[in-house]
Structures are given as structure tokens and as C-alpha cells.
PDB file of C-alpha atoms in Angstrom:
ATOM      1  CA  GLU A   1      -6.664  37.078   2.733  1.00 44.00           C
ATOM      2  CA  ILE A   2      -5.565  37.019  -0.883  1.00 44.00           C
ATOM      3  CA  PHE A   3      -1.900  36.604  -1.828  1.00 45.00           C
ATOM      4  CA  SER A   4      -0.325  37.237  -5.178  1.00 47.00           C
ATOM      5  CA  ILE A   5       3.244  36.219  -5.974  1.00 50.00           C
ATOM      6  CA  ASN A   6       5.523  35.673  -8.905  1.00 50.00           C
ATOM      7  CA  ILE A   7       6.343  31.997  -9.368  1.00 56.00           C
ATOM      8  CA  PHE A   8      10.043  31.386  -8.769  1.00 54.00           C
ATOM      9  CA  GLY A   9      11.891  31.381 -12.105  1.00 59.00           C
ATOM     10  CA  ASN A  10       8.731  32.576 -13.930  1.00 60.00           C
ATOM     11  CA  GLU A  11       7.769  28.947 -14.576  1.00 67.00           C
ATOM     12  CA  GLU A  12       4.329  27.797 -15.707  1.00 73.00           C
ATOM     13  CA  VAL A  13       2.106  26.005 -13.224  1.00 71.00           C
ATOM     14  CA  SER A  14       1.201  22.501 -14.437  1.00 67.00           C
ATOM     15  CA  SER A  15      -1.508  21.365 -11.998  1.00 69.00           C
ATOM     16  CA  SER A  16      -3.440  22.403  -8.907  1.00 72.00           C
ATOM     17  CA  LEU A  17      -1.593  23.941  -5.980  1.00 76.00           C
ATOM     18  CA  ILE A  18      -1.193  21.761  -2.890  1.00 74.00           C
ATOM     19  CA  TYR A  19      -1.886  23.230   0.550  1.00 73.00           C
ATOM     20  CA  SER A  20      -0.779  21.792   3.893  1.00 70.00           C
ATOM     21  CA  GLY A  21      -0.593  23.750   7.119  1.00 72.00           C
ATOM     22  CA  ASN A  22       1.206  26.967   6.259  1.00 77.00           C
ATOM     23  CA  SER A  23       2.902  25.565   3.142  1.00 78.00           C
ATOM     24  CA  VAL A  24       1.917  25.763  -0.494  1.00 78.00           C
ATOM     25  CA  ILE A  25       3.528  23.584  -3.180  1.00 78.00           C
ATOM     26  CA  VAL A  26       3.389  24.791  -6.792  1.00 79.00           C
ATOM     27  CA  PRO A  27       3.871  22.033  -9.444  1.00 78.00           C
ATOM     28  CA  THR A  28       5.497  23.292 -12.657  1.00 77.00           C
ATOM     29  CA  LYS A  29       5.712  22.249 -16.288  1.00 77.00           C
ATOM     30  CA  SER A  30       9.501  21.875 -15.935  1.00 76.00           C
ATOM     31  CA  GLY A  31       9.097  19.019 -13.418  1.00 75.00           C
ATOM     32  CA  LYS A  32       9.848  21.036 -10.262  1.00 77.00           C
ATOM     33  CA  LEU A  33       7.840  21.696  -7.129  1.00 77.00           C
ATOM     34  CA  HIS A  34       8.264  25.156  -5.592  1.00 79.00           C
ATOM     35  CA  GLN A  35       7.498  25.417  -1.869  1.00 80.00           C
ATOM     36  CA  TYR A  36       6.140  28.629  -0.362  1.00 80.00           C
ATOM     37  CA  SER A  37       5.347  29.495   3.236  1.00 81.00           C
ATOM     38  CA  VAL A  38       2.187  31.397   4.082  1.00 80.00           C
ATOM     39  CA  ASP A  39       2.009  33.506   7.238  1.00 78.00           C
ATOM     40  CA  ASP A  40       1.168  37.195   7.114  1.00 76.00           C
ATOM     41  CA  SER A  41       2.663  37.105   3.633  1.00 75.00           C
ATOM     42  CA  MET A  42       3.719  34.412   1.174  1.00 77.00           C
ATOM     43  CA  TYR A  43       7.394  33.773   0.508  1.00 79.00           C
ATOM     44  CA  TYR A  44       9.545  31.290  -1.424  1.00 80.00           C
ATOM     45  CA  VAL A  45      11.169  28.564   0.713  1.00 80.00           C
ATOM     46  CA  LYS A  46      12.821  26.053  -1.638  1.00 77.00           C
ATOM     47  CA  THR A  47      12.514  24.021  -4.829  1.00 78.00           C
ATOM     48  CA  LEU A  48      11.885  20.287  -4.627  1.00 72.00           C
ATOM     49  CA  THR A  49      13.428  18.735  -7.715  1.00 71.00           C
ATOM     50  CA  SER A  50      13.298  15.480  -9.611  1.00 72.00           C
ATOM     51  CA  SER A  51      15.203  13.959 -12.498  1.00 74.00           C
ATOM     52  CA  SER A  52      12.201  14.750 -14.717  1.00 74.00           C
ATOM     53  CA  ASN A  53      11.781  17.758 -16.932  1.00 75.00           C
ATOM     54  CA  SER A  54       8.193  16.785 -17.831  1.00 81.00           C
ATOM     55  CA  PRO A  55       5.185  18.594 -16.388  1.00 83.00           C
ATOM     56  CA  VAL A  56       4.134  17.515 -12.905  1.00 83.00           C
ATOM     57  CA  VAL A  57       0.538  16.267 -13.125  1.00 83.00           C
ATOM     58  CA  LYS A  58       0.102  15.230  -9.479  1.00 84.00           C
ATOM     59  CA  ALA A  59       2.145  15.679  -6.313  1.00 83.00           C
ATOM     60  CA  SER A  60       1.834  15.010  -2.595  1.00 83.00           C
ATOM     61  CA  PHE A  61       4.019  15.785   0.396  1.00 79.00           C
ATOM     62  CA  ASN A  62       4.129  15.597   4.180  1.00 78.00           C
ATOM     63  CA  ASN A  63       3.480  18.770   6.144  1.00 70.00           C
ATOM     64  CA  LEU A  64       7.217  19.614   6.354  1.00 67.00           C
ATOM     65  CA  ALA A  65       7.891  18.785   2.692  1.00 64.00           C
ATOM     66  CA  SER A  66      10.721  16.540   3.890  1.00 77.00           C
ATOM     67  CA  TYR A  67       9.093  13.682   1.963  1.00 83.00           C
ATOM     68  CA  TYR A  68       7.339  14.190  -1.347  1.00 83.00           C
ATOM     69  CA  THR A  69       6.082  12.262  -4.340  1.00 85.00           C
ATOM     70  CA  LEU A  70       5.253  13.485  -7.805  1.00 85.00           C
ATOM     71  CA  ALA A  71       3.963  12.057 -11.036  1.00 87.00           C
ATOM     72  CA  THR A  72       4.390  13.059 -14.642  1.00 87.00           C
ATOM     73  CA  ASP A  73       2.146  11.464 -17.270  1.00 88.00           C
ATOM     74  CA  THR A  74       4.019   8.155 -17.067  1.00 90.00           C
ATOM     75  CA  LYS A  75       6.598   8.315 -14.237  1.00 90.00           C
ATOM     76  CA  PHE A  76       6.403   8.245 -10.432  1.00 89.00           C
ATOM     77  CA  PHE A  77       9.075   9.932  -8.280  1.00 87.00           C
ATOM     78  CA  GLU A  78       9.830   9.735  -4.568  1.00 87.00           C
ATOM     79  CA  ASN A  79      11.921  12.595  -3.136  1.00 83.00           C
ATOM     80  CA  GLY A  80      13.038  13.389  -6.678  1.00 82.00           C
ATOM     81  CA  ASN A  81      14.117   9.844  -7.585  1.00 86.00           C
ATOM     82  CA  GLU A  82      12.285   7.889 -10.267  1.00 88.00           C
ATOM     83  CA  ILE A  83      10.683   4.767  -8.745  1.00 87.00           C
ATOM     84  CA  PHE A  84       8.903   3.365 -11.796  1.00 86.00           C
ATOM     85  CA  SER A  85       7.238   4.195 -15.093  1.00 88.00           C
ATOM     86  CA  THR A  86       3.893   2.870 -16.267  1.00 86.00           C
ATOM     87  CA  ALA A  87       0.822   3.632 -18.347  1.00 78.00           C
ATOM     88  CA  LYS A  88      -0.681   7.084 -17.935  1.00 89.00           C
ATOM     89  CA  ILE A  89      -0.898   8.078 -14.266  1.00 90.00           C
ATOM     90  CA  LYS A  90      -4.268   9.461 -13.127  1.00 89.00           C
ATOM     91  CA  ASP A  91      -3.825  10.023  -9.392  1.00 88.00           C
ATOM     92  CA  ILE A  92      -1.438   9.645  -6.469  1.00 88.00           C
ATOM     93  CA  VAL A  93      -2.170   9.764  -2.748  1.00 88.00           C
ATOM     94  CA  LEU A  94       0.093   9.686   0.297  1.00 87.00           C
ATOM     95  CA  SER A  95      -0.338   8.581   3.906  1.00 83.00           C
ATOM     96  CA  GLN A  96       1.940   7.671   6.794  1.00 81.00           C
ATOM     97  CA  SER A  97       1.806   4.427   8.767  1.00 77.00           C
ATOM     98  CA  PRO A  98       2.282   4.178  12.550  1.00 77.00           C
ATOM     99  CA  THR A  99       5.811   2.841  11.888  1.00 80.00           C
ATOM    100  CA  GLY A 100       6.698   6.078  10.095  1.00 83.00           C
ATOM    101  CA  ALA A 101       6.647   4.646   6.583  1.00 83.00           C
ATOM    102  CA  PHE A 102       5.129   6.808   3.897  1.00 86.00           C
ATOM    103  CA  ILE A 103       2.602   4.832   1.855  1.00 84.00           C
ATOM    104  CA  SER A 104       1.867   6.017  -1.677  1.00 87.00           C
ATOM    105  CA  ALA A 105      -0.825   4.713  -3.987  1.00 88.00           C
ATOM    106  CA  VAL A 106      -0.565   5.385  -7.722  1.00 89.00           C
ATOM    107  CA  LEU A 107      -3.617   4.967  -9.990  1.00 88.00           C
ATOM    108  CA  THR A 108      -3.124   4.415 -13.725  1.00 87.00           C
ATOM    109  CA  ASN A 109      -5.552   4.701 -16.652  1.00 85.00           C
ATOM    110  CA  ASP A 110      -5.864   0.918 -16.882  1.00 83.00           C
ATOM    111  CA  ASN A 111      -7.255   0.691 -13.290  1.00 81.00           C
ATOM    112  CA  LYS A 112      -4.025  -0.561 -11.756  1.00 83.00           C
ATOM    113  CA  ILE A 113      -3.118   0.686  -8.308  1.00 84.00           C
ATOM    114  CA  TYR A 114       0.544   0.525  -7.297  1.00 86.00           C
ATOM    115  CA  PHE A 115       1.488   0.705  -3.605  1.00 84.00           C
ATOM    116  CA  ILE A 116       4.896   1.972  -2.532  1.00 85.00           C
ATOM    117  CA  ASN A 117       6.223   1.731   1.037  1.00 82.00           C
ATOM    118  CA  SER A 118       9.026   4.266   1.620  1.00 83.00           C
ATOM    119  CA  LEU A 119      10.867   2.197   4.241  1.00 80.00           C
ATOM    120  CA  ILE A 120      11.075  -1.139   2.461  1.00 75.00           C
ATOM    121  CA  ARG A 121      10.865   0.200  -1.116  1.00 67.00           C
ATOM    122  CA  LYS A 122       8.268  -2.429  -1.878  1.00 64.00           C
ATOM    123  CA  LEU A 123       6.158  -2.000  -5.001  1.00 66.00           C
ATOM    124  CA  ASP A 124       2.904  -3.959  -5.057  1.00 70.00           C
ATOM    125  CA  GLU A 125       0.249  -3.899  -7.783  1.00 68.00           C
ATOM    126  CA  VAL A 126      -3.507  -4.451  -7.613  1.00 73.00           C
ATOM    127  CA  SER A 127      -5.559  -4.569 -10.843  1.00 69.00           C
ATOM    128  CA  PHE A 128      -9.314  -4.233 -11.281  1.00 64.00           C
ATOM    129  CA  VAL A 129     -11.456  -5.351 -14.187  1.00 60.00           C
ATOM    130  CA  LEU A 130     -14.209  -2.738 -14.252  1.00 59.00           C
ATOM    131  CA  HIS A 131     -16.818  -1.441 -16.641  1.00 60.00           C
ATOM    132  CA  ASP A 132     -16.185   2.095 -15.369  1.00 68.00           C
ATOM    133  CA  SER A 133     -12.761   3.474 -14.695  1.00 76.00           C
ATOM    134  CA  ILE A 134     -11.606   4.637 -11.277  1.00 80.00           C
ATOM    135  CA  SER A 135     -11.150   8.396 -11.414  1.00 80.00           C
ATOM    136  CA  SER A 136      -9.441   9.152  -8.090  1.00 83.00           C
ATOM    137  CA  LEU A 137      -8.242   7.640  -4.817  1.00 87.00           C
ATOM    138  CA  SER A 138      -8.299   8.420  -1.129  1.00 86.00           C
ATOM    139  CA  LEU A 139      -5.965   6.815   1.378  1.00 80.00           C
ATOM    140  CA  GLY A 140      -6.339   6.536   5.145  1.00 77.00           C
ATOM    141  CA  ASP A 141      -6.785   4.553   8.316  1.00 82.00           C
ATOM    142  CA  LEU A 142     -10.513   3.678   8.215  1.00 85.00           C
ATOM    143  CA  LYS A 143     -10.630   1.634  11.409  1.00 82.00           C
ATOM    144  CA  ASN A 144      -8.052   3.516  13.527  1.00 83.00           C
ATOM    145  CA  ASP A 145      -5.994   0.331  13.670  1.00 79.00           C
ATOM    146  CA  GLY A 146      -2.861   1.658  11.992  1.00 76.00           C
ATOM    147  CA  GLU A 147      -3.634   0.019   8.636  1.00 79.00           C
ATOM    148  CA  ASN A 148      -4.073   2.201   5.563  1.00 81.00           C
ATOM    149  CA  TYR A 149      -6.880   1.504   3.089  1.00 86.00           C
ATOM    150  CA  ILE A 150      -7.501   2.764  -0.439  1.00 86.00           C
ATOM    151  CA  VAL A 151     -10.994   4.192  -0.947  1.00 88.00           C
ATOM    152  CA  PHE A 152     -12.570   4.782  -4.368  1.00 86.00           C
ATOM    153  CA  SER A 153     -15.941   4.676  -6.099  1.00 81.00           C
ATOM    154  CA  ARG A 154     -16.803   1.951  -8.578  1.00 75.00           C
ATOM    155  CA  ASP A 155     -20.078   2.028 -10.449  1.00 72.00           C
ATOM    156  CA  LYS A 156     -22.541   2.837  -7.621  1.00 77.00           C
ATOM    157  CA  ASN A 157     -20.402   1.308  -4.886  1.00 80.00           C
ATOM    158  CA  LEU A 158     -17.871   2.729  -2.496  1.00 85.00           C
ATOM    159  CA  GLU A 159     -14.858   0.397  -2.302  1.00 85.00           C
ATOM    160  CA  ALA A 160     -12.176   0.140   0.369  1.00 88.00           C
ATOM    161  CA  ILE A 161      -9.246  -2.211  -0.031  1.00 84.00           C
ATOM    162  CA  SER A 162      -6.184  -3.032   2.033  1.00 81.00           C
ATOM    163  CA  MET A 163      -2.655  -2.644   0.729  1.00 74.00           C
ATOM    164  CA  THR A 164      -2.837  -6.279  -0.397  1.00 72.00           C
ATOM    165  CA  GLY A 165      -6.019  -5.721  -2.425  1.00 75.00           C
ATOM    166  CA  ALA A 166      -8.434  -7.407   0.023  1.00 81.00           C
ATOM    167  CA  SER A 167     -11.773  -5.688   0.634  1.00 84.00           C
ATOM    168  CA  ALA A 168     -12.099  -3.951   3.997  1.00 86.00           C
ATOM    169  CA  ASP A 169     -14.796  -5.129   6.417  1.00 87.00           C
ATOM    170  CA  ASN A 170     -18.283  -3.990   5.338  1.00 86.00           C
ATOM    171  CA  PHE A 171     -17.116  -3.023   1.840  1.00 85.00           C
ATOM    172  CA  PRO A 172     -18.086  -2.587  -0.904  1.00 81.00           C
ATOM    173  CA  PHE A 173     -20.798  -0.261   0.297  1.00 84.00           C
ATOM    174  CA  ALA A 174     -23.783   0.237  -2.006  1.00 82.00           C
ATOM    175  CA  ASP A 175     -25.974   3.294  -1.639  1.00 74.00           C
ATOM    176  CA  PRO A 176     -29.522   1.906  -1.344  1.00 70.00           C
TER     177      PRO A 176
END
């Protein structure tokens, strides 16, 4: 099916739409995230706001949109509240731990990865000295042990690191 809607408030879309289950989140240039539900038709549900009025460049949310993160060029927000500002943000990813904590990873242009745990509000930083820059991140439980790992490509290797920056077992992986 193809749906066509008017964006709430006639705002401009700032980055790719985010799909999860029957929800669609629309990031806008005014710093808002508009949530829509998709069933037999598509309808507006609510606006997720932040204290930013800068364009949203990346966003992530859980399947109920009860927890969300967003990034502008230089600021990271959790449920609308600014957590920190840094060099240009390239990517953000979100996962949930077995304890219920949401774990965010924020990648900056200078190859720093910041980890944020929603329950303890801890901000950790891991830096990499690389010839090539990291372009994007993935986040997940690689070993089904409840621990989240960051996965990214570096040169011709596939890297996986823990939330403390230690390499996961059998990583880096080099394609022969």
C-alpha cells in the first residue's frame, strides 16, 4: 500500500523516516518528531518534542515511542532533554538491555563513540585513532548473553566492541 499525508504543521522533513511496527516517526527541521500510526490508513498520533529548534539529523525510539533519542548536528537529546553537546554527530543507535535500560551509542565525526545508559545516566566515551572514519554503527546482543555490543566497519575489518571499548570475542573480523 502507498500512503500520502500532510505533515503535521506543514513542517519540512529533515532526515529519513523511522519505521517500527505500525508506527512512523517523521523528523523535522524545527527539532520535532511527529509520530504517525499505520493501519489501514495513516494518522497523526503525537509530537515528540525537545528543547532544540535545530533540524533533527538522526533519531531512534522504542516501538511504543515512550522512549526516544534524537540528534541535531551537535546535540544529543533523550526524551526531549539535552544530554550533551559535542563535535558533529554522524549516527545514533538504540538498544535495550535485559534490565530494561535503554542503551544509546552516539558516533561523532572525530570517531568518538559515546554510550548513554538511560537508568544510571552514565556517559562513557570510547575514541578510535583510524585512517578511515567510521560512517555508521549497529548495536545489539551478539552472543545472546544480555550484553550489547557496537558493530562497525573499519578499513577492511568488521569490529565489535563492548560498552567499555573492549573487542568482542573473535573480533575484529577480516574478510579473507
